[in-house]
Amino acid sequence: MRSMNTAERRARLALRHRLCPPARTDDVLDVVRSMVVLHATDPATVHLSVAARSVHAVPAAVEKALYDDRTLLRMLAMRRTMFVAPTELVPVLQASTANELAAKQRARYTRMIERGSDVTDAPALFARAEEAAHEALLARGKATGTQISAAVPMLRTQVDPAPGKSYSRPTSITTWVLVTLGCEGRIVRGRPNGSWTSSQYVWSPVETWLPAGIEPIPAAEARADLVRRWLRAFGPAPVADLKWWTGWSAADVKKALALLDVTEVDLDGATGLVLSDDLEPAPAPEPWAALLPALDPTPMGWQERGWFLGSHGPLLFDRNGNIGPSVWWDGRIVGGWAQRADGEIAFRLLEDVGADAEAAVEREAARVAEWYGDVRAIPRFRTPLERELTA
């Protein structure tokens, strides 16, 4: 069995994730393709993930790709997580994951309507609300949720989301309907109302991004395609990591792998998979530093992170498994960072990495501060070290 030790995995990570200087690029679309998708639950993550992998790119370059060139699209996919994806990947994500997610969302929301309102036929109401909201958006071309709700009275149907609980507050079904339409691939989140840290999006029909709509493809074919892309970017890795990242059942993962030519490799005693045409050793780059944002796709790409995280998890992750801003040196996490109220990028190294490494981290911190400019952004999920650095 071919052996791929930790050093080789770290070298592949540096090059394929465009984290070492020779691999960086100012082509935003290429950055996203390198990672398959970028995490977008926190809007700032998208921009800061590009910053870490570019040389001279600026926030406006990311916004241009998203909203002017429309080569990228924001959508819910794996593990019901928000991602930014290349538009050519959208049919794969839709067929492999989002279609099933839409069905689950609709079932969940209709159950909540049944429990928390006097609606007698929740599925029928929800279906009518979806169609009416979609028609209203087609008529307008683009609109906020508030504008769509004003045009479609049934979207203002009130539901108690947690009957009997003191913390529950009545809510309308507007967001539930729009989220489900987004999962179905009928509408998309466009430019936000605010800076690149805002998550108050304007909705548009999917045809404004993809004139012909989303091409339907067989789910099995789509899953195999997505697994191939993930293995190219994140392999070698155990099957458990793949199952976690996709959020699919073990059976679906097994079926997808059966359609690919993969090889088992030894990962320092564990068994991993890699594409069979991807067994050549990766050349180790010069030592490099990077400051990755909260929820960056690199540390969130694997479930088993010991080979690059070490013992630093308790300070850098929240209780739900979300990573905060992390400092990297030569393929492993060595600390964390945060943006303070005055714009300063503060960092703390959690181990002794030497003067050269610390100087490289300081240079990266200066780059991140320049990227933020006058923008201030608190991560959506606060972690212990990030809180300490901003206290």
mmCIF file of C-alpha atoms in Angstrom:
data_model
loop_
_atom_site.group_PDB
_atom_site.id
_atom_site.type_symbol
_atom_site.label_atom_id
_atom_site.label_comp_id
_atom_site.label_asym_id
_atom_site.label_seq_id
_atom_site.Cartn_x
_atom_site.Cartn_y
_atom_site.Cartn_z
ATOM 1 C CA MET A 1 0.000 0.000 0.000
ATOM 2 C CA ARG A 2 1.317 3.434 -0.967
ATOM 3 C CA SER A 3 2.121 5.554 2.092
ATOM 4 C CA MET A 4 1.148 9.242 2.267
ATOM 5 C CA ASN A 5 2.407 10.592 5.565
ATOM 6 C CA THR A 6 1.499 13.827 7.321
ATOM 7 C CA ALA A 7 4.321 15.780 5.690
ATOM 8 C CA GLU A 8 3.068 14.851 2.231
ATOM 9 C CA ARG A 9 -0.521 15.711 3.117
ATOM 10 C CA ARG A 10 0.595 19.115 4.352
ATOM 11 C CA ALA A 11 2.527 19.731 1.138
ATOM 12 C CA ARG A 12 -0.516 18.856 -0.960
ATOM 13 C CA LEU A 13 -2.656 21.125 1.198
ATOM 14 C CA ALA A 14 -0.278 24.058 0.701
ATOM 15 C CA LEU A 15 -0.288 23.738 -3.072
ATOM 16 C CA ARG A 16 -3.840 22.631 -3.837
ATOM 17 C CA HIS A 17 -5.467 25.039 -1.407
ATOM 18 C CA ARG A 18 -3.310 27.867 -2.768
ATOM 19 C CA LEU A 19 -1.957 28.765 0.657
ATOM 20 C CA CYS A 20 1.763 28.899 -0.089
ATOM 21 C CA PRO A 21 2.864 32.009 -2.057
ATOM 22 C CA PRO A 22 3.783 30.193 -5.316
ATOM 23 C CA ALA A 23 0.254 28.754 -5.550
ATOM 24 C CA ARG A 24 -1.660 31.958 -4.852
ATOM 25 C CA THR A 25 -3.627 33.688 -7.592
ATOM 26 C CA ASP A 26 -5.714 36.807 -8.084
ATOM 27 C CA ASP A 27 -8.247 34.873 -10.161
ATOM 28 C CA VAL A 28 -11.189 34.615 -7.753
ATOM 29 C CA LEU A 29 -12.918 31.868 -9.716
ATOM 30 C CA ASP A 30 -9.757 29.737 -9.701
ATOM 31 C CA VAL A 31 -9.492 30.174 -5.931
ATOM 32 C CA VAL A 32 -13.013 28.856 -5.454
ATOM 33 C CA ARG A 33 -12.479 25.981 -7.887
ATOM 34 C CA SER A 34 -9.356 24.973 -5.968
ATOM 35 C CA MET A 35 -11.459 24.481 -2.830
ATOM 36 C CA VAL A 36 -14.497 22.962 -4.638
ATOM 37 C CA VAL A 37 -16.642 25.518 -2.767
ATOM 38 C CA LEU A 38 -16.112 28.245 -0.172
ATOM 39 C CA HIS A 39 -18.001 28.283 3.122
ATOM 40 C CA ALA A 40 -20.428 31.206 3.156
ATOM 41 C CA THR A 41 -22.465 30.875 6.359
ATOM 42 C CA ASP A 42 -20.529 33.927 7.512
ATOM 43 C CA PRO A 43 -20.405 36.294 4.490
ATOM 44 C CA ALA A 44 -16.981 37.628 5.490
ATOM 45 C CA THR A 45 -15.505 34.117 5.180
ATOM 46 C CA VAL A 46 -15.863 34.157 1.391
ATOM 47 C CA HIS A 47 -13.843 37.338 1.014
ATOM 48 C CA LEU A 48 -11.222 36.473 3.609
ATOM 49 C CA SER A 49 -10.734 32.976 2.195
ATOM 50 C CA VAL A 50 -9.934 34.591 -1.149
ATOM 51 C CA ALA A 51 -7.638 37.101 0.564
ATOM 52 C CA ALA A 52 -5.563 34.310 2.090
ATOM 53 C CA ARG A 53 -5.091 32.670 -1.319
ATOM 54 C CA SER A 54 -4.455 35.729 -3.466
ATOM 55 C CA VAL A 55 -1.655 38.240 -3.998
ATOM 56 C CA HIS A 56 -3.246 41.552 -4.942
ATOM 57 C CA ALA A 57 -6.971 40.790 -5.106
ATOM 58 C CA VAL A 58 -9.323 43.177 -3.293
ATOM 59 C CA PRO A 59 -12.878 42.739 -1.945
ATOM 60 C CA ALA A 60 -14.299 44.353 -5.087
ATOM 61 C CA ALA A 61 -12.831 41.496 -7.155
ATOM 62 C CA VAL A 62 -14.876 38.975 -5.164
ATOM 63 C CA GLU A 63 -18.011 41.081 -5.517
ATOM 64 C CA LYS A 64 -17.412 41.359 -9.266
ATOM 65 C CA ALA A 65 -17.221 37.572 -9.632
ATOM 66 C CA LEU A 66 -20.345 37.122 -7.516
ATOM 67 C CA TYR A 67 -22.635 39.873 -8.731
ATOM 68 C CA ASP A 68 -21.342 41.257 -12.044
ATOM 69 C CA ASP A 69 -19.655 38.375 -13.876
ATOM 70 C CA ARG A 70 -21.900 35.927 -11.999
ATOM 71 C CA THR A 71 -19.377 33.134 -12.266
ATOM 72 C CA LEU A 72 -20.115 32.277 -8.638
ATOM 73 C CA LEU A 73 -23.391 31.549 -6.888
ATOM 74 C CA ARG A 74 -24.388 31.338 -3.218
ATOM 75 C CA MET A 75 -26.475 28.278 -2.240
ATOM 76 C CA LEU A 76 -27.299 25.829 0.529
ATOM 77 C CA ALA A 77 -25.795 22.402 -0.052
ATOM 78 C CA MET A 78 -23.792 19.870 1.978
ATOM 79 C CA ARG A 79 -24.882 19.560 5.628
ATOM 80 C CA ARG A 80 -27.400 22.363 5.016
ATOM 81 C CA THR A 81 -24.457 24.766 4.935
ATOM 82 C CA MET A 82 -24.237 27.912 2.850
ATOM 83 C CA PHE A 83 -21.526 27.814 0.179
ATOM 84 C CA VAL A 84 -20.299 29.927 -2.707
ATOM 85 C CA ALA A 85 -19.790 27.682 -5.732
ATOM 86 C CA PRO A 86 -18.634 28.107 -9.335
ATOM 87 C CA THR A 87 -21.741 28.274 -11.496
ATOM 88 C CA GLU A 88 -20.594 25.261 -13.530
ATOM 89 C CA LEU A 89 -20.735 23.198 -10.326
ATOM 90 C CA VAL A 90 -24.282 24.239 -9.421
ATOM 91 C CA PRO A 91 -26.015 21.390 -11.340
ATOM 92 C CA VAL A 92 -23.778 18.898 -9.495
ATOM 93 C CA LEU A 93 -24.607 20.380 -6.099
ATOM 94 C CA GLN A 94 -28.282 20.613 -6.984
ATOM 95 C CA ALA A 95 -28.626 16.986 -8.060
ATOM 96 C CA SER A 96 -26.301 15.473 -5.456
ATOM 97 C CA THR A 97 -27.527 17.373 -2.415
ATOM 98 C CA ALA A 98 -29.857 20.367 -2.780
ATOM 99 C CA ASN A 99 -32.858 18.530 -4.253
ATOM 100 C CA GLU A 100 -33.001 16.203 -1.268
ATOM 101 C CA LEU A 101 -32.403 19.124 1.063
ATOM 102 C CA ALA A 102 -35.359 20.998 -0.447
ATOM 103 C CA ALA A 103 -37.662 18.063 0.275
ATOM 104 C CA LYS A 104 -36.435 17.877 3.866
ATOM 105 C CA GLN A 105 -36.848 21.617 4.376
ATOM 106 C CA ARG A 106 -40.390 21.584 3.010
ATOM 107 C CA ALA A 107 -41.353 18.676 5.262
ATOM 108 C CA ARG A 108 -39.815 20.376 8.299
ATOM 109 C CA TYR A 109 -41.509 23.702 7.691
ATOM 110 C CA THR A 110 -44.924 22.200 7.010
ATOM 111 C CA ARG A 111 -44.708 20.257 10.285
ATOM 112 C CA MET A 112 -43.926 23.514 12.095
ATOM 113 C CA ILE A 113 -46.914 25.187 10.453
ATOM 114 C CA GLU A 114 -49.174 22.299 11.495
ATOM 115 C CA ARG A 115 -47.966 22.483 15.119
ATOM 116 C CA GLY A 116 -47.886 26.250 15.469
ATOM 117 C CA SER A 117 -50.883 27.635 13.569
ATOM 118 C CA ASP A 118 -54.537 27.034 12.750
ATOM 119 C CA VAL A 119 -53.764 26.194 9.110
ATOM 120 C CA THR A 120 -55.681 23.024 8.213
ATOM 121 C CA ASP A 121 -53.667 21.950 5.149
ATOM 122 C CA ALA A 122 -50.071 23.080 5.680
ATOM 123 C CA PRO A 123 -48.548 21.292 2.631
ATOM 124 C CA ALA A 124 -51.105 22.912 0.304
ATOM 125 C CA LEU A 125 -50.569 26.354 1.843
ATOM 126 C CA PHE A 126 -46.802 26.021 1.571
ATOM 127 C CA ALA A 127 -47.008 24.936 -2.078
ATOM 128 C CA ARG A 128 -49.276 27.871 -2.947
ATOM 129 C CA ALA A 129 -46.966 30.261 -1.087
ATOM 130 C CA GLU A 130 -43.953 28.954 -3.007
ATOM 131 C CA GLU A 131 -45.621 29.486 -6.361
ATOM 132 C CA ALA A 132 -46.918 32.922 -5.458
ATOM 133 C CA ALA A 133 -43.533 34.054 -4.128
ATOM 134 C CA HIS A 134 -41.783 32.790 -7.246
ATOM 135 C CA GLU A 135 -44.259 34.576 -9.523
ATOM 136 C CA ALA A 136 -43.853 37.798 -7.545
ATOM 137 C CA LEU A 137 -40.079 37.603 -7.850
ATOM 138 C CA LEU A 138 -40.250 36.875 -11.586
ATOM 139 C CA ALA A 139 -42.429 39.951 -11.991
ATOM 140 C CA ARG A 140 -40.022 42.188 -10.070
ATOM 141 C CA GLY A 141 -36.729 40.728 -11.302
ATOM 142 C CA LYS A 142 -35.187 41.070 -7.856
ATOM 143 C CA ALA A 143 -36.513 41.821 -4.372
ATOM 144 C CA THR A 144 -35.859 41.513 -0.671
ATOM 145 C CA GLY A 145 -37.823 39.121 1.472
ATOM 146 C CA THR A 146 -39.756 42.068 2.888
ATOM 147 C CA GLN A 147 -40.752 43.243 -0.590
ATOM 148 C CA ILE A 148 -41.855 39.753 -1.643
ATOM 149 C CA SER A 149 -43.845 39.353 1.570
ATOM 150 C CA ALA A 150 -45.597 42.662 0.953
ATOM 151 C CA ALA A 151 -46.660 41.442 -2.488
ATOM 152 C CA VAL A 152 -47.817 37.980 -1.335
ATOM 153 C CA PRO A 153 -50.167 38.150 1.706
ATOM 154 C CA MET A 154 -50.043 34.418 2.476
ATOM 155 C CA LEU A 155 -46.311 34.748 3.182
ATOM 156 C CA ARG A 156 -47.309 36.757 6.241
ATOM 157 C CA THR A 157 -49.054 33.718 7.763
ATOM 158 C CA GLN A 158 -48.030 33.654 11.432
ATOM 159 C CA VAL A 159 -46.637 30.513 13.055
ATOM 160 C CA ASP A 160 -45.533 29.798 16.617
ATOM 161 C CA PRO A 161 -42.283 27.871 15.940
ATOM 162 C CA ALA A 162 -42.060 26.346 19.441
ATOM 163 C CA PRO A 163 -45.539 26.112 20.951
ATOM 164 C CA GLY A 164 -45.572 26.277 24.728
ATOM 165 C CA LYS A 165 -42.001 27.539 25.043
ATOM 166 C CA SER A 166 -41.410 30.881 26.772
ATOM 167 C CA TYR A 167 -38.758 31.879 24.241
ATOM 168 C CA SER A 168 -40.938 31.259 21.173
ATOM 169 C CA ARG A 169 -42.067 34.262 19.146
ATOM 170 C CA PRO A 170 -44.586 34.212 16.282
ATOM 171 C CA THR A 171 -42.927 34.419 12.866
ATOM 172 C CA SER A 172 -44.095 34.605 9.286
ATOM 173 C CA ILE A 173 -43.365 31.860 6.768
ATOM 174 C CA THR A 174 -41.603 34.227 4.341
ATOM 175 C CA THR A 175 -38.059 33.111 5.074
ATOM 176 C CA TRP A 176 -39.050 29.432 5.130
ATOM 177 C CA VAL A 177 -40.605 29.691 1.679
ATOM 178 C CA LEU A 178 -37.686 31.620 0.189
ATOM 179 C CA VAL A 179 -35.103 29.235 1.660
ATOM 180 C CA THR A 180 -36.993 26.266 0.194
ATOM 181 C CA LEU A 181 -37.231 27.924 -3.221
ATOM 182 C CA GLY A 182 -33.485 28.512 -3.011
ATOM 183 C CA CYS A 183 -32.852 24.857 -2.174
ATOM 184 C CA GLU A 184 -34.989 23.890 -5.165
ATOM 185 C CA GLY A 185 -32.756 26.000 -7.387
ATOM 186 C CA ARG A 186 -35.558 28.340 -8.457
ATOM 187 C CA ILE A 187 -34.226 31.531 -6.849
ATOM 188 C CA VAL A 188 -30.775 32.722 -5.734
ATOM 189 C CA ARG A 189 -29.281 35.130 -3.229
ATOM 190 C CA GLY A 190 -27.900 38.182 -4.992
ATOM 191 C CA ARG A 191 -26.040 41.273 -3.812
ATOM 192 C CA PRO A 192 -26.503 42.025 -0.093
ATOM 193 C CA ASN A 193 -27.888 45.239 1.318
ATOM 194 C CA GLY A 194 -24.669 46.526 2.852
ATOM 195 C CA SER A 195 -20.974 45.698 2.777
ATOM 196 C CA TRP A 196 -19.372 42.339 2.031
ATOM 197 C CA THR A 197 -19.999 41.331 5.657
ATOM 198 C CA SER A 198 -23.791 41.615 5.293
ATOM 199 C CA SER A 199 -26.140 38.626 4.997
ATOM 200 C CA GLN A 200 -29.305 40.560 4.065
ATOM 201 C CA TYR A 201 -29.503 39.432 0.453
ATOM 202 C CA VAL A 202 -31.684 40.520 -2.420
ATOM 203 C CA TRP A 203 -33.315 37.510 -4.099
ATOM 204 C CA SER A 204 -33.397 36.975 -7.872
ATOM 205 C CA PRO A 205 -34.778 34.256 -10.178
ATOM 206 C CA VAL A 206 -32.120 31.656 -10.939
ATOM 207 C CA GLU A 207 -32.326 32.556 -14.630
ATOM 208 C CA THR A 208 -30.480 35.817 -13.878
ATOM 209 C CA TRP A 209 -27.399 33.708 -13.025
ATOM 210 C CA LEU A 210 -28.082 30.717 -15.259
ATOM 211 C CA PRO A 211 -30.223 31.777 -18.264
ATOM 212 C CA ALA A 212 -31.266 28.201 -19.025
ATOM 213 C CA GLY A 213 -31.854 27.351 -15.372
ATOM 214 C CA ILE A 214 -30.067 24.505 -13.611
ATOM 215 C CA GLU A 215 -29.402 21.568 -15.888
ATOM 216 C CA PRO A 216 -30.866 18.357 -14.406
ATOM 217 C CA ILE A 217 -28.394 15.498 -14.107
ATOM 218 C CA PRO A 218 -28.707 12.044 -12.486
ATOM 219 C CA ALA A 219 -28.066 12.154 -8.730
ATOM 220 C CA ALA A 220 -25.618 9.234 -8.809
ATOM 221 C CA GLU A 221 -23.566 10.886 -11.542
ATOM 222 C CA ALA A 222 -23.577 14.172 -9.635
ATOM 223 C CA ARG A 223 -22.414 12.540 -6.388
ATOM 224 C CA ALA A 224 -19.536 10.820 -8.157
ATOM 225 C CA ASP A 225 -18.501 14.107 -9.769
ATOM 226 C CA LEU A 226 -18.544 15.930 -6.430
ATOM 227 C CA VAL A 227 -16.545 13.179 -4.714
ATOM 228 C CA ARG A 228 -13.956 13.308 -7.483
ATOM 229 C CA ARG A 229 -13.534 17.039 -7.012
ATOM 230 C CA TRP A 230 -13.312 16.688 -3.244
ATOM 231 C CA LEU A 231 -10.658 13.961 -3.462
ATOM 232 C CA ARG A 232 -8.631 16.087 -5.886
ATOM 233 C CA ALA A 233 -8.659 18.979 -3.409
ATOM 234 C CA PHE A 234 -8.716 17.189 -0.040
ATOM 235 C CA GLY A 235 -7.390 13.703 -0.722
ATOM 236 C CA PRO A 236 -5.930 11.532 0.521
ATOM 237 C CA ALA A 237 -8.473 11.177 3.297
ATOM 238 C CA PRO A 238 -10.447 8.515 5.144
ATOM 239 C CA VAL A 239 -13.936 7.680 3.894
ATOM 240 C CA ALA A 240 -15.304 9.006 7.197
ATOM 241 C CA ASP A 241 -14.060 12.495 6.288
ATOM 242 C CA LEU A 242 -15.813 12.318 2.931
ATOM 243 C CA LYS A 243 -19.059 11.151 4.528
ATOM 244 C CA TRP A 244 -18.888 13.989 7.067
ATOM 245 C CA TRP A 245 -18.122 16.679 4.462
ATOM 246 C CA THR A 246 -20.931 15.646 2.130
ATOM 247 C CA GLY A 247 -23.473 14.858 4.834
ATOM 248 C CA TRP A 248 -24.657 11.905 2.747
ATOM 249 C CA SER A 249 -25.546 8.440 3.942
ATOM 250 C CA ALA A 250 -22.864 5.769 4.006
ATOM 251 C CA ALA A 251 -24.696 4.012 1.159
ATOM 252 C CA ASP A 252 -24.631 7.091 -1.075
ATOM 253 C CA VAL A 253 -20.928 7.634 -0.405
ATOM 254 C CA LYS A 254 -20.185 3.996 -1.212
ATOM 255 C CA LYS A 255 -22.149 4.184 -4.481
ATOM 256 C CA ALA A 256 -20.343 7.356 -5.528
ATOM 257 C CA LEU A 257 -16.926 5.845 -4.830
ATOM 258 C CA ALA A 258 -17.869 2.750 -6.838
ATOM 259 C CA LEU A 259 -18.108 4.954 -9.943
ATOM 260 C CA LEU A 260 -14.575 6.293 -9.484
ATOM 261 C CA ASP A 261 -11.098 4.833 -9.828
ATOM 262 C CA VAL A 262 -9.650 5.249 -6.328
ATOM 263 C CA THR A 263 -6.724 3.720 -4.473
ATOM 264 C CA GLU A 264 -6.306 2.991 -0.788
ATOM 265 C CA VAL A 265 -3.251 4.548 0.852
ATOM 266 C CA ASP A 266 -1.702 4.416 4.303
ATOM 267 C CA LEU A 267 -2.093 7.642 6.323
ATOM 268 C CA ASP A 268 0.331 7.022 9.193
ATOM 269 C CA GLY A 269 -1.564 3.897 10.216
ATOM 270 C CA ALA A 270 -5.037 4.844 9.023
ATOM 271 C CA THR A 271 -6.522 3.984 5.625
ATOM 272 C CA GLY A 272 -7.318 6.782 3.222
ATOM 273 C CA LEU A 273 -8.487 7.132 -0.353
ATOM 274 C CA VAL A 274 -6.983 9.035 -3.246
ATOM 275 C CA LEU A 275 -7.798 9.166 -6.950
ATOM 276 C CA SER A 276 -5.744 6.514 -8.726
ATOM 277 C CA ASP A 277 -4.261 9.056 -11.147
ATOM 278 C CA ASP A 278 -3.149 11.257 -8.237
ATOM 279 C CA LEU A 279 -0.488 9.192 -6.504
ATOM 280 C CA GLU A 280 2.588 11.222 -7.412
ATOM 281 C CA PRO A 281 4.372 12.846 -4.445
ATOM 282 C CA ALA A 282 3.773 16.565 -3.993
ATOM 283 C CA PRO A 283 6.901 18.751 -3.897
ATOM 284 C CA ALA A 284 7.221 20.424 -0.524
ATOM 285 C CA PRO A 285 7.049 24.233 -0.868
ATOM 286 C CA GLU A 286 9.111 26.657 1.167
ATOM 287 C CA PRO A 287 7.670 27.256 4.663
ATOM 288 C CA TRP A 288 4.661 29.544 4.469
ATOM 289 C CA ALA A 289 2.280 31.449 6.729
ATOM 290 C CA ALA A 290 -1.434 32.122 6.315
ATOM 291 C CA LEU A 291 -4.234 33.663 8.342
ATOM 292 C CA LEU A 292 -7.456 31.797 7.539
ATOM 293 C CA PRO A 293 -10.858 33.160 8.567
ATOM 294 C CA ALA A 294 -13.534 31.542 10.672
ATOM 295 C CA LEU A 295 -15.135 28.614 8.809
ATOM 296 C CA ASP A 296 -12.472 28.598 6.115
ATOM 297 C CA PRO A 297 -12.893 25.550 3.827
ATOM 298 C CA THR A 298 -9.415 24.188 4.552
ATOM 299 C CA PRO A 299 -9.839 23.352 8.265
ATOM 300 C CA MET A 300 -13.543 22.602 7.648
ATOM 301 C CA GLY A 301 -12.694 20.146 4.871
ATOM 302 C CA TRP A 302 -11.948 17.160 7.111
ATOM 303 C CA GLN A 303 -13.596 15.692 10.188
ATOM 304 C CA GLU A 304 -10.336 14.245 11.538
ATOM 305 C CA ARG A 305 -8.027 17.241 11.920
ATOM 306 C CA GLY A 306 -5.299 16.032 14.230
ATOM 307 C CA TRP A 307 -2.655 15.981 11.492
ATOM 308 C CA PHE A 308 -2.812 19.773 11.101
ATOM 309 C CA LEU A 309 -4.602 20.972 14.258
ATOM 310 C CA GLY A 310 -2.671 19.247 17.006
ATOM 311 C CA SER A 311 -3.994 20.040 20.497
ATOM 312 C CA HIS A 312 -5.278 23.538 19.688
ATOM 313 C CA GLY A 313 -8.918 22.651 19.078
ATOM 314 C CA PRO A 314 -10.416 23.829 22.407
ATOM 315 C CA LEU A 315 -9.243 27.419 21.865
ATOM 316 C CA LEU A 316 -10.062 27.626 18.173
ATOM 317 C CA PHE A 317 -13.429 25.849 17.850
ATOM 318 C CA ASP A 318 -16.812 26.655 19.355
ATOM 319 C CA ARG A 319 -19.003 24.014 21.001
ATOM 320 C CA ASN A 320 -20.742 23.198 17.712
ATOM 321 C CA GLY A 321 -17.563 22.380 15.798
ATOM 322 C CA ASN A 322 -17.138 25.706 14.002
ATOM 323 C CA ILE A 323 -13.550 26.901 13.684
ATOM 324 C CA GLY A 324 -12.613 30.499 14.345
ATOM 325 C CA PRO A 325 -9.795 32.498 12.705
ATOM 326 C CA SER A 326 -6.631 30.376 12.605
ATOM 327 C CA VAL A 327 -2.917 31.026 12.091
ATOM 328 C CA TRP A 328 -1.051 28.518 9.910
ATOM 329 C CA TRP A 329 2.633 27.829 9.556
ATOM 330 C CA ASP A 330 3.928 25.338 7.006
ATOM 331 C CA GLY A 331 0.808 23.200 6.803
ATOM 332 C CA ARG A 332 -0.411 23.193 10.393
ATOM 333 C CA ILE A 333 -2.355 25.424 12.746
ATOM 334 C CA VAL A 334 -0.127 27.188 15.271
ATOM 335 C CA GLY A 335 -2.392 29.921 16.637
ATOM 336 C CA GLY A 336 -5.397 32.158 16.184
ATOM 337 C CA TRP A 337 -6.180 35.751 15.281
ATOM 338 C CA ALA A 338 -8.921 38.355 15.478
ATOM 339 C CA GLN A 339 -9.815 41.816 14.236
ATOM 340 C CA ARG A 340 -10.110 44.345 17.047
ATOM 341 C CA ALA A 341 -12.507 47.295 17.102
ATOM 342 C CA ASP A 342 -9.796 49.686 15.887
ATOM 343 C CA GLY A 343 -9.014 47.428 12.915
ATOM 344 C CA GLU A 344 -5.817 45.923 14.355
ATOM 345 C CA ILE A 345 -5.253 42.266 13.504
ATOM 346 C CA ALA A 346 -4.155 40.655 16.740
ATOM 347 C CA PHE A 347 -2.788 37.114 16.811
ATOM 348 C CA ARG A 348 -1.512 34.647 19.363
ATOM 349 C CA LEU A 349 0.870 31.820 18.609
ATOM 350 C CA LEU A 350 0.097 28.733 20.664
ATOM 351 C CA GLU A 351 3.518 27.185 20.224
ATOM 352 C CA ASP A 352 7.077 28.288 19.579
ATOM 353 C CA VAL A 353 7.560 28.443 15.804
ATOM 354 C CA GLY A 354 10.663 30.622 15.676
ATOM 355 C CA ALA A 355 11.420 34.203 14.676
ATOM 356 C CA ASP A 356 11.150 33.633 10.920
ATOM 357 C CA ALA A 357 7.684 32.139 11.261
ATOM 358 C CA GLU A 358 6.504 34.915 13.561
ATOM 359 C CA ALA A 359 7.748 37.549 11.104
ATOM 360 C CA ALA A 360 5.899 35.784 8.265
ATOM 361 C CA VAL A 361 2.706 35.723 10.350
ATOM 362 C CA GLU A 362 3.069 39.449 11.032
ATOM 363 C CA ARG A 363 3.293 40.107 7.303
ATOM 364 C CA GLU A 364 0.135 38.098 6.705
ATOM 365 C CA ALA A 365 -1.615 40.015 9.496
ATOM 366 C CA ALA A 366 -0.741 43.269 7.730
ATOM 367 C CA ARG A 367 -2.218 41.890 4.491
ATOM 368 C CA VAL A 368 -5.451 40.948 6.243
ATOM 369 C CA ALA A 369 -5.714 44.370 7.891
ATOM 370 C CA GLU A 370 -5.342 46.009 4.484
ATOM 371 C CA TRP A 371 -8.050 43.737 3.030
ATOM 372 C CA TYR A 372 -10.521 44.751 5.775
ATOM 373 C CA GLY A 373 -9.814 48.452 5.328
ATOM 374 C CA ASP A 374 -12.533 50.354 7.202
ATOM 375 C CA VAL A 375 -14.780 47.297 7.478
ATOM 376 C CA ARG A 376 -15.232 45.691 10.895
ATOM 377 C CA ALA A 377 -16.582 42.153 11.135
ATOM 378 C CA ILE A 378 -17.288 39.939 14.133
ATOM 379 C CA PRO A 379 -17.312 36.228 13.205
ATOM 380 C CA ARG A 380 -20.766 34.667 13.174
ATOM 381 C CA PHE A 381 -19.557 31.974 15.589
ATOM 382 C CA ARG A 382 -17.333 33.240 18.407
ATOM 383 C CA THR A 383 -14.533 31.004 19.686
ATOM 384 C CA PRO A 384 -12.571 31.217 22.974
ATOM 385 C CA LEU A 385 -9.319 32.613 21.558
ATOM 386 C CA GLU A 386 -11.073 35.076 19.225
ATOM 387 C CA ARG A 387 -13.030 36.420 22.206
ATOM 388 C CA GLU A 388 -9.870 36.744 24.286
ATOM 389 C CA LEU A 389 -8.026 38.645 21.573
ATOM 390 C CA THR A 390 -10.863 41.150 21.171
ATOM 391 C CA ALA A 391 -11.690 41.601 24.875
#
